[in-house]
Short mmCIF file of C-alpha atoms (C1' of nucleotides) in Angstrom, two decimals:
data_model
loop_
_atom_site.label_atom_id
_atom_site.label_comp_id
_atom_site.label_asym_id
_atom_site.label_seq_id
_atom_site.Cartn_x
_atom_site.Cartn_y
_atom_site.Cartn_z
CA MET A 4 -62.32 163.50 111.10
CA TYR A 5 -65.72 163.37 109.54
CA THR A 6 -66.76 166.33 107.42
CA PRO A 7 -70.38 166.62 106.41
CA LEU A 8 -70.95 166.91 102.72
CA MET A 9 -73.64 169.49 103.05
CA ILE A 10 -72.25 172.63 104.63
CA THR A 11 -74.93 174.82 106.09
CA SER A 12 -74.48 177.96 108.11
CA ASP A 13 -75.01 177.85 111.84
CA THR A 14 -78.14 179.93 111.53
CA SER A 15 -79.57 177.74 108.81
CA GLU A 16 -78.75 174.75 110.97
CA ARG A 17 -80.55 176.13 114.00
CA LEU A 18 -83.57 177.01 111.89
CA ILE A 19 -83.83 173.46 110.62
CA GLU A 20 -83.49 171.99 114.09
CA SER A 21 -86.11 174.34 115.52
CA THR A 22 -88.45 173.41 112.72
CA ARG A 23 -87.91 169.72 113.37
CA GLU A 24 -88.81 170.16 117.02
CA LEU A 25 -91.88 172.25 116.33
CA LEU A 26 -93.17 169.96 113.60
CA TRP A 27 -92.92 167.13 116.09
CA GLU A 28 -94.60 169.00 118.90
CA ARG A 29 -97.23 170.99 117.04
CA GLY A 30 -97.39 169.77 113.45
CA TYR A 31 -97.13 171.83 110.29
CA VAL A 32 -100.35 173.82 110.65
CA GLY A 33 -99.56 174.59 114.28
CA THR A 34 -96.05 175.83 113.57
CA SER A 35 -95.51 179.48 112.60
CA PRO A 36 -92.41 181.07 111.08
CA LYS A 37 -92.27 183.38 114.05
CA ALA A 38 -92.15 180.48 116.49
CA ILE A 39 -89.38 178.86 114.47
CA GLN A 40 -87.34 182.06 114.45
CA GLN A 41 -87.73 182.62 118.16
CA ARG A 42 -86.68 179.09 119.04
CA ALA A 43 -83.71 179.33 116.70
CA GLY A 44 -82.72 182.75 117.95
CA ALA A 45 -82.87 184.10 114.41
CA GLY A 46 -84.63 187.11 112.93
CA GLN A 47 -87.23 187.32 110.20
CA GLY A 48 -84.84 188.43 107.50
CA SER A 49 -82.42 185.71 108.42
CA MET A 50 -84.97 183.00 107.92
CA TYR A 51 -86.18 184.33 104.59
CA HIS A 52 -82.59 184.71 103.44
CA HIS A 53 -81.84 181.01 103.95
CA PHE A 54 -85.22 179.59 103.02
CA SER A 55 -87.91 180.69 100.62
CA GLY A 56 -90.64 180.26 103.22
CA LYS A 57 -92.33 177.86 105.58
CA PRO A 58 -92.76 174.97 103.11
CA ASP A 59 -89.10 175.13 102.07
CA LEU A 60 -87.91 175.02 105.65
CA ALA A 61 -90.35 172.24 106.49
CA LEU A 62 -89.02 170.21 103.58
CA ALA A 63 -85.47 170.42 104.91
CA ALA A 64 -86.68 169.48 108.38
CA ILE A 65 -88.83 166.57 107.25
CA ARG A 66 -86.06 165.14 105.06
CA ARG A 67 -83.63 165.18 107.92
CA THR A 68 -86.08 163.63 110.35
CA ALA A 69 -86.94 160.88 107.88
CA GLU A 70 -83.27 160.13 107.31
CA GLU A 71 -82.60 159.98 111.03
CA MET A 72 -85.49 157.61 111.53
CA ARG A 73 -84.20 155.21 108.90
CA GLY A 74 -80.73 155.32 110.38
CA LYS A 75 -81.93 154.48 113.88
CA ALA A 76 -84.10 151.63 112.63
CA GLU A 77 -81.24 150.17 110.66
CA GLU A 78 -79.17 149.98 113.84
CA GLN A 79 -81.52 147.26 115.06
CA PHE A 80 -82.38 145.64 111.74
CA GLY A 81 -78.75 145.24 110.77
CA GLY A 82 -77.69 144.11 114.24
CA PRO A 83 -76.98 140.61 115.49
CA GLY A 84 -79.50 137.97 116.44
CA THR A 85 -82.44 136.13 114.99
CA ALA A 86 -85.15 137.92 113.05
CA LEU A 87 -87.38 137.96 116.10
CA GLU A 88 -84.59 139.26 118.31
CA ARG A 89 -83.87 142.13 115.93
CA ILE A 90 -87.54 143.03 115.66
CA THR A 91 -87.85 142.87 119.43
CA ALA A 92 -84.86 145.17 119.76
CA TYR A 93 -86.45 147.57 117.29
CA LEU A 94 -89.86 147.66 118.96
CA ARG A 95 -88.45 147.86 122.48
CA ARG A 96 -85.67 150.33 121.94
CA GLU A 97 -85.81 153.55 123.90
CA ARG A 98 -88.34 155.99 122.47
CA ASP A 99 -90.14 159.18 123.36
CA VAL A 100 -93.40 157.26 123.26
CA LEU A 101 -95.58 160.10 124.52
CA LYS A 102 -94.23 162.47 121.89
CA GLY A 103 -95.26 160.10 119.16
CA CYS A 104 -93.55 159.41 115.86
CA PRO A 105 -92.15 162.56 114.22
CA VAL A 106 -92.83 161.15 110.76
CA GLY A 107 -96.12 159.41 111.46
CA ARG A 108 -97.68 162.51 112.94
CA LEU A 109 -97.22 164.31 109.63
CA THR A 110 -99.77 162.02 108.01
CA GLN A 111 -102.40 163.89 110.04
CA ASP A 112 -101.36 167.24 108.61
CA PRO A 113 -103.58 168.06 105.65
CA ASP A 114 -101.21 170.74 104.34
CA VAL A 115 -98.30 168.29 104.35
CA MET A 116 -100.28 165.55 102.60
CA ALA A 117 -101.54 168.07 100.02
CA ASP A 118 -98.01 169.09 98.99
CA PRO A 119 -96.31 166.35 96.94
CA ALA A 120 -92.84 167.59 97.89
CA LEU A 121 -93.56 167.45 101.62
CA ARG A 122 -95.48 164.22 101.34
CA ALA A 123 -92.83 162.28 99.45
CA PRO A 124 -90.35 161.79 102.31
CA VAL A 125 -93.16 160.63 104.59
CA ASP A 126 -94.36 158.10 102.06
CA GLU A 127 -90.84 156.88 101.31
CA THR A 128 -90.03 156.41 104.96
CA PHE A 129 -92.87 153.99 105.54
CA VAL A 130 -92.29 152.19 102.26
CA TRP A 131 -88.67 151.68 103.29
CA LEU A 132 -89.58 150.63 106.82
CA ARG A 133 -92.11 148.04 105.72
CA GLY A 134 -89.75 146.73 103.09
CA ARG A 135 -86.81 146.46 105.45
CA LEU A 136 -88.88 144.70 108.08
CA ALA A 137 -90.18 142.32 105.44
CA GLU A 138 -86.58 141.48 104.56
CA VAL A 139 -85.74 140.72 108.16
CA LEU A 140 -88.81 138.51 108.50
CA ALA A 141 -88.04 136.77 105.20
CA GLU A 142 -84.56 136.03 106.50
CA GLY A 143 -86.11 134.49 109.58
CA VAL A 144 -88.29 132.26 107.43
CA ALA A 145 -85.40 131.34 105.14
CA ARG A 146 -83.24 130.39 108.12
CA GLY A 147 -86.01 128.25 109.52
CA GLU A 148 -86.47 130.47 112.57
CA LEU A 149 -90.02 131.39 111.63
CA SER A 150 -92.90 129.40 110.20
CA ALA A 151 -93.06 129.32 106.41
CA ALA A 152 -96.74 130.15 106.81
CA LEU A 153 -95.77 133.69 107.71
CA ASP A 154 -96.13 136.24 104.89
CA PRO A 155 -93.22 138.65 105.46
CA GLY A 156 -94.78 141.62 103.66
CA VAL A 157 -98.07 141.32 105.49
CA ALA A 158 -96.46 140.74 108.88
CA ALA A 159 -94.17 143.72 108.30
CA ALA A 160 -97.17 145.98 107.77
CA THR A 161 -98.66 144.65 110.99
CA VAL A 162 -95.50 145.35 112.98
CA VAL A 163 -95.19 148.91 111.70
CA ALA A 164 -98.88 149.51 112.34
CA VAL A 165 -98.58 148.29 115.92
CA LEU A 166 -95.79 150.79 116.46
CA GLN A 167 -97.67 153.71 114.95
CA GLY A 168 -100.92 152.76 116.62
CA GLY A 169 -99.13 152.22 119.92
CA TYR A 170 -98.11 155.86 119.85
CA VAL A 171 -101.72 156.88 119.33
CA LEU A 172 -102.90 154.80 122.29
CA ALA A 173 -100.12 156.11 124.51
CA ARG A 174 -100.93 159.72 123.72
CA ALA A 175 -104.64 159.16 124.27
CA ALA A 176 -103.96 157.56 127.65
CA ASP A 177 -101.09 159.90 128.52
CA SER A 178 -99.24 156.74 129.50
CA THR A 179 -96.74 154.47 127.86
CA ALA A 180 -98.59 151.38 129.16
CA PRO A 181 -100.86 150.72 126.16
CA PHE A 182 -97.90 151.15 123.81
CA GLU A 183 -95.99 148.52 125.71
CA GLN A 184 -98.98 146.20 125.78
CA ALA A 185 -99.50 146.52 122.04
CA VAL A 186 -95.82 145.74 121.44
CA ASP A 187 -95.84 142.82 123.86
CA GLY A 188 -98.93 141.48 122.15
CA VAL A 189 -97.53 141.43 118.64
CA LEU A 190 -94.21 140.01 119.83
CA GLY A 191 -96.08 137.24 121.60
CA LEU A 192 -98.04 136.44 118.48
CA LEU A 193 -94.86 136.41 116.40
CA ALA A 194 -93.11 134.19 118.93
CA ALA A 195 -95.88 131.65 118.37
CA GLN A 196 -94.70 131.52 114.75
CA SER A 197 -91.23 130.64 115.92
CA THR A 198 -90.04 127.17 115.03
CA ALA A 199 -87.47 127.17 117.84
CA SER A 200 -90.03 125.62 120.19
CA MET B 8 -141.25 157.21 116.40
CA TYR B 9 -137.94 157.92 118.00
CA THR B 10 -137.49 161.27 119.69
CA PRO B 11 -134.01 162.32 120.70
CA LEU B 12 -133.64 163.29 124.30
CA MET B 13 -131.43 166.22 123.59
CA ILE B 14 -133.29 168.81 121.56
CA THR B 15 -130.96 171.16 119.77
CA SER B 16 -131.89 173.83 117.26
CA ASP B 17 -131.27 173.20 113.59
CA THR B 18 -128.55 175.78 113.53
CA SER B 19 -126.81 174.36 116.56
CA GLU B 20 -127.07 170.94 114.94
CA ARG B 21 -125.47 172.09 111.70
CA LEU B 22 -122.69 173.82 113.61
CA ILE B 23 -121.85 170.62 115.46
CA GLU B 24 -121.87 168.55 112.29
CA SER B 25 -119.66 171.05 110.46
CA THR B 26 -117.24 171.01 113.35
CA ARG B 27 -117.16 167.22 113.34
CA GLU B 28 -116.28 167.19 109.65
CA LEU B 29 -113.63 169.85 109.95
CA LEU B 30 -112.01 168.30 113.01
CA TRP B 31 -111.75 165.09 111.04
CA GLU B 32 -110.35 166.72 107.93
CA ARG B 33 -108.12 169.40 109.42
CA GLY B 34 -107.82 168.85 113.16
CA TYR B 35 -108.47 171.34 115.92
CA VAL B 36 -105.64 173.76 115.20
CA GLY B 37 -106.49 173.76 111.50
CA THR B 38 -110.17 174.49 112.04
CA SER B 39 -111.31 178.11 112.41
CA PRO B 40 -114.66 179.39 113.67
CA LYS B 41 -115.13 181.12 110.35
CA ALA B 42 -114.72 177.87 108.43
CA ILE B 43 -117.22 176.18 110.72
CA GLN B 44 -119.76 178.94 110.23
CA GLN B 45 -119.41 178.94 106.47
CA ARG B 46 -119.84 175.18 106.20
CA ALA B 47 -122.85 175.30 108.50
CA GLY B 48 -124.37 178.27 106.71
CA ALA B 49 -124.50 180.17 109.98
CA GLY B 50 -123.31 183.64 110.95
CA GLN B 51 -120.84 184.72 113.59
CA GLY B 52 -123.45 185.82 116.08
CA SER B 53 -125.36 182.63 115.61
CA MET B 54 -122.37 180.51 116.54
CA TYR B 55 -121.50 182.57 119.60
CA HIS B 56 -125.12 182.50 120.68
CA HIS B 57 -125.23 178.68 120.78
CA PHE B 58 -121.67 178.04 121.93
CA SER B 59 -119.27 179.96 124.09
CA GLY B 60 -116.44 179.58 121.60
CA LYS B 61 -114.34 177.17 119.64
CA PRO B 62 -113.46 174.85 122.53
CA ASP B 63 -117.10 174.53 123.58
CA LEU B 64 -118.19 173.64 120.06
CA ALA B 65 -115.30 171.22 119.67
CA LEU B 66 -116.32 169.50 122.89
CA ALA B 67 -119.84 168.88 121.58
CA ALA B 68 -118.41 167.61 118.30
CA ILE B 69 -115.83 165.33 119.88
CA ARG B 70 -118.36 163.83 122.31
CA ARG B 71 -120.71 162.99 119.51
CA THR B 72 -117.99 161.48 117.35
CA ALA B 73 -116.73 159.38 120.24
CA GLU B 74 -120.23 158.14 120.99
CA GLU B 75 -120.80 157.25 117.34
CA MET B 76 -117.54 155.34 117.23
CA ARG B 77 -118.45 153.25 120.24
CA GLY B 78 -121.87 152.53 118.81
CA LYS B 79 -120.49 151.32 115.50
CA ALA B 80 -117.89 149.13 117.18
CA GLU B 81 -120.48 147.56 119.43
CA GLU B 82 -122.42 146.49 116.34
CA GLN B 83 -119.65 144.03 115.56
CA PHE B 84 -118.57 143.18 119.10
CA GLY B 85 -122.09 142.34 120.16
CA GLY B 86 -122.90 140.47 116.96
CA PRO B 87 -123.00 136.74 116.34
CA GLY B 88 -120.05 134.43 115.81
CA THR B 89 -116.86 133.41 117.51
CA ALA B 90 -114.53 135.92 119.08
CA LEU B 91 -112.29 135.81 116.04
CA GLU B 92 -115.21 136.24 113.68
CA ARG B 93 -116.44 139.30 115.54
CA ILE B 94 -112.99 140.85 115.61
CA THR B 95 -112.60 140.11 111.92
CA ALA B 96 -115.95 141.78 111.25
CA TYR B 97 -114.81 144.79 113.24
CA LEU B 98 -111.45 145.17 111.54
CA ARG B 99 -112.81 144.54 108.05
CA ARG B 100 -115.98 146.56 108.21
CA GLU B 101 -116.35 149.38 105.71
CA ARG B 102 -114.30 152.42 106.68
CA ASP B 103 -113.05 155.67 105.24
CA VAL B 104 -109.52 154.37 105.62
CA LEU B 105 -107.82 157.29 103.88
CA LYS B 106 -109.61 159.80 106.07
CA GLY B 107 -108.23 158.12 109.16
CA CYS B 108 -109.84 157.73 112.55
CA PRO B 109 -111.77 160.84 113.65
CA VAL B 110 -110.92 160.16 117.29
CA GLY B 111 -107.37 158.90 116.85
CA ARG B 112 -106.33 161.94 114.85
CA LEU B 113 -107.14 164.16 117.81
CA THR B 114 -104.26 162.63 119.76
CA GLN B 115 -101.96 164.55 117.41
CA ASP B 116 -103.58 167.87 118.26
CA PRO B 117 -101.57 169.55 121.03
CA ASP B 118 -104.38 171.96 121.90
CA VAL B 119 -106.83 169.09 122.34
CA MET B 120 -104.44 167.07 124.49
CA ALA B 121 -103.67 170.15 126.59
CA ASP B 122 -107.33 170.72 127.48
CA PRO B 123 -108.59 168.12 129.97
CA ALA B 124 -112.20 168.56 128.88
CA LEU B 125 -111.41 167.92 125.22
CA ARG B 126 -108.98 165.19 126.01
CA ALA B 127 -111.28 163.15 128.24
CA PRO B 128 -113.61 161.77 125.53
CA VAL B 129 -110.61 160.74 123.46
CA ASP B 130 -109.03 158.92 126.36
CA GLU B 131 -112.31 157.26 127.35
CA THR B 132 -112.97 156.06 123.85
CA PHE B 133 -109.76 154.09 123.64
CA VAL B 134 -110.07 152.81 127.18
CA TRP B 135 -113.53 151.52 126.31
CA LEU B 136 -112.40 150.07 123.00
CA ARG B 137 -109.48 148.16 124.49
CA GLY B 138 -111.63 146.94 127.35
CA ARG B 139 -114.44 145.79 125.11
CA LEU B 140 -112.06 143.98 122.77
CA ALA B 141 -110.42 142.32 125.77
CA GLU B 142 -113.84 141.06 126.83
CA VAL B 143 -114.49 139.57 123.42
CA LEU B 144 -111.09 137.89 123.43
CA ALA B 145 -111.59 136.62 126.98
CA GLU B 146 -114.89 135.07 125.87
CA GLY B 147 -113.03 133.34 123.07
CA VAL B 148 -110.55 131.90 125.53
CA ALA B 149 -113.28 130.90 128.00
CA ARG B 150 -115.20 129.12 125.24
CA GLY B 151 -112.10 127.26 124.18
CA GLU B 152 -111.97 129.00 120.80
CA LEU B 153 -108.65 130.63 121.53
CA SER B 154 -105.49 129.44 123.23
CA ALA B 155 -105.38 130.02 126.96
CA ALA B 156 -101.88 131.38 126.39
CA LEU B 157 -103.41 134.51 124.92
CA ASP B 158 -103.53 137.52 127.25
CA PRO B 159 -106.80 139.27 126.33
CA GLY B 160 -105.80 142.73 127.56
CA VAL B 161 -102.48 142.67 125.78
CA ALA B 162 -103.90 141.28 122.55
CA ALA B 163 -106.68 143.88 122.64
CA ALA B 164 -104.12 146.67 122.74
CA THR B 165 -102.38 145.10 119.77
CA VAL B 166 -105.57 144.89 117.74
CA VAL B 167 -106.51 148.52 118.40
CA ALA B 168 -102.96 149.62 117.63
CA VAL B 169 -103.01 147.78 114.30
CA LEU B 170 -106.16 149.63 113.38
CA GLN B 171 -104.84 153.04 114.35
CA GLY B 172 -101.44 152.40 112.81
CA GLY B 173 -103.07 151.01 109.69
CA TYR B 174 -104.70 154.39 109.15
CA VAL B 175 -101.31 156.07 109.44
CA LEU B 176 -99.75 153.74 106.87
CA ALA B 177 -102.68 154.17 104.49
CA ARG B 178 -102.51 157.94 104.65
CA ALA B 179 -98.75 157.94 104.14
CA ALA B 180 -99.11 155.70 101.08
CA ASP B 181 -102.32 157.35 99.88
CA SER B 182 -103.58 153.81 99.48
CA THR B 183 -105.69 151.44 101.52
CA ALA B 184 -103.34 148.54 100.72
CA PRO B 185 -101.02 148.78 103.76
CA PHE B 186 -104.05 149.11 106.04
CA GLU B 187 -105.46 145.91 104.65
CA GLN B 188 -102.11 144.14 104.93
CA ALA B 189 -101.71 145.17 108.55
CA VAL B 190 -105.21 143.90 109.33
CA ASP B 191 -104.66 140.65 107.44
CA GLY B 192 -101.41 140.16 109.32
CA VAL B 193 -102.84 140.48 112.80
CA LEU B 194 -105.85 138.33 111.93
CA GLY B 195 -103.53 135.65 110.62
CA LEU B 196 -101.49 135.74 113.79
CA LEU B 197 -104.64 135.51 115.91
CA ALA B 198 -105.95 132.65 113.81
CA ALA B 199 -102.81 130.74 114.74
CA GLN B 200 -103.99 131.01 118.35
CA SER B 201 -107.25 129.37 117.41
CA THR B 202 -107.86 125.95 118.89
CA ALA B 203 -110.38 125.06 116.17
CA SER B 204 -107.60 123.57 114.07
"C1'" DG C 26 -76.42 187.82 106.06
"C1'" DT C 27 -79.16 190.16 109.22
"C1'" DC C 28 -82.17 193.90 110.82
"C1'" DT C 29 -86.39 196.76 111.02
"C1'" DA C 30 -90.53 198.40 108.91
"C1'" DT C 31 -94.52 197.57 106.65
"C1'" DA C 32 -98.42 195.16 104.64
"C1'" DC C 33 -102.42 192.38 104.51
"C1'" DC C 34 -105.35 188.93 105.69
"C1'" DC C 35 -107.04 185.61 109.17
"C1'" DG C 36 -108.17 183.79 113.92
"C1'" DG C 37 -110.95 184.39 117.68
"C1'" DA C 38 -113.95 186.97 120.01
"C1'" DT C 39 -117.09 191.04 121.86
"C1'" DA C 40 -120.84 194.67 121.32
"C1'" DG C 41 -124.95 196.14 120.27
"C1'" DA C 42 -128.67 196.67 116.72
"C1'" DC C 43 -132.58 194.21 114.93
"C1'" DG D 11 -131.67 184.04 117.58
"C1'" DT D 12 -129.28 186.30 114.09
"C1'" DC D 13 -126.86 190.18 111.91
"C1'" DT D 14 -123.20 193.60 111.22
"C1'" DA D 15 -119.50 196.25 113.06
"C1'" DT D 16 -115.42 196.37 115.40
"C1'" DC D 17 -111.27 194.89 117.88
"C1'" DC D 18 -106.65 193.06 118.67
"C1'" DG D 19 -103.17 190.05 117.88
"C1'" DG D 20 -100.82 186.67 114.98
"C1'" DG D 21 -99.50 184.32 110.47
"C1'" DT D 22 -96.85 184.88 106.47
"C1'" DA D 23 -94.46 187.42 103.72
"C1'" DT D 24 -92.00 191.57 101.08
"C1'" DA D 25 -88.95 195.84 100.97
"C1'" DG D 26 -85.15 198.07 101.74
"C1'" DA D 27 -81.54 199.73 105.03
"C1'" DC D 28 -77.27 198.29 107.11
#
DNA sequence: GTCTATACCCGGATAGAC
DNA sequence: GTCTATCCGGGTATAGAC
């Protein structure tokens, strides 16, 4: 049986999970310690016993969310299929499109971006994501699946941007349709780079 | 000489401009009436004389920002050149990339999205933008500049998403580089749809 | 580890004088 | 139109009992 390396108390655990949810729904500025405590079913003293304050708790929450996001992405990147198939699987996998990206939304939070500790996991997540996608695309080129004219690093940035921007369009429209269109569009453009013909 | 149709007092004007700046920098939740007043050099009473409260002021600010955004985009869309040239001009025009999109960032503000009045201008802006870009792309197809295989509506969503997502990547990295990569990538993919060869 | 009490400032707004 | 006074609740935290 699997035993987690980091043992945290149940209360600490619930506090982190509540914070993750609230950061996703309302952002850092819009999330109060009181709201976190209430959702976690924990008292004031309990929270300040386990964490030094709001930034400390947010750090734990953001780190876990970032790690989860990388793990889920790797499920598609490391899966079977051609480069284009794996990228398609990634972009089309089930998502809470209308809730947006729990990491991407933090870039709009001035207090998160102003704190190097909170900012770091956000930065690292997107650096990793672009790099990993670039690897997948480079594999596709190396295997002759994709045109050698394709710059993997540049195309990777485009794919990630479509995803993040797709969330923005979906939230603005209160509909998943523009997200799906944006994804369809970039996949169509990439398919035109396919040498499979 | 040009005379604006809507005459507003100097104080009202400064309040709206301060609100526009703060909404851009800190979002709706992160912007307090007091901060608006201080930046505008106006007192409490003055603000509540001209506006009924924070939502009313935010509505004026958001409407103006949305209108400005459409106007600036139309400068490139309605300009000279092929469809691809106009889209390139739009995506590469000078921008405060690290500040992000003043309209797009509002989609992350739960209190804005929850208020139909505040939400409407945000929604309309992106509907307009996607529609206008689709027109430009459709012209390109009709003129034989672009492949008939290109779906203008779908590609338009992709282009807008790249822009919005590019802002996210730039803010995460604290660098304009990923924004520029994402833009280069989508322009390269669109160029491959060009029939100019 | 968790609870309650307390503190202090800020957010958002109203009231009424000038 | 603008100013000051005032209000009430919430945000964020500390202190100390249990």
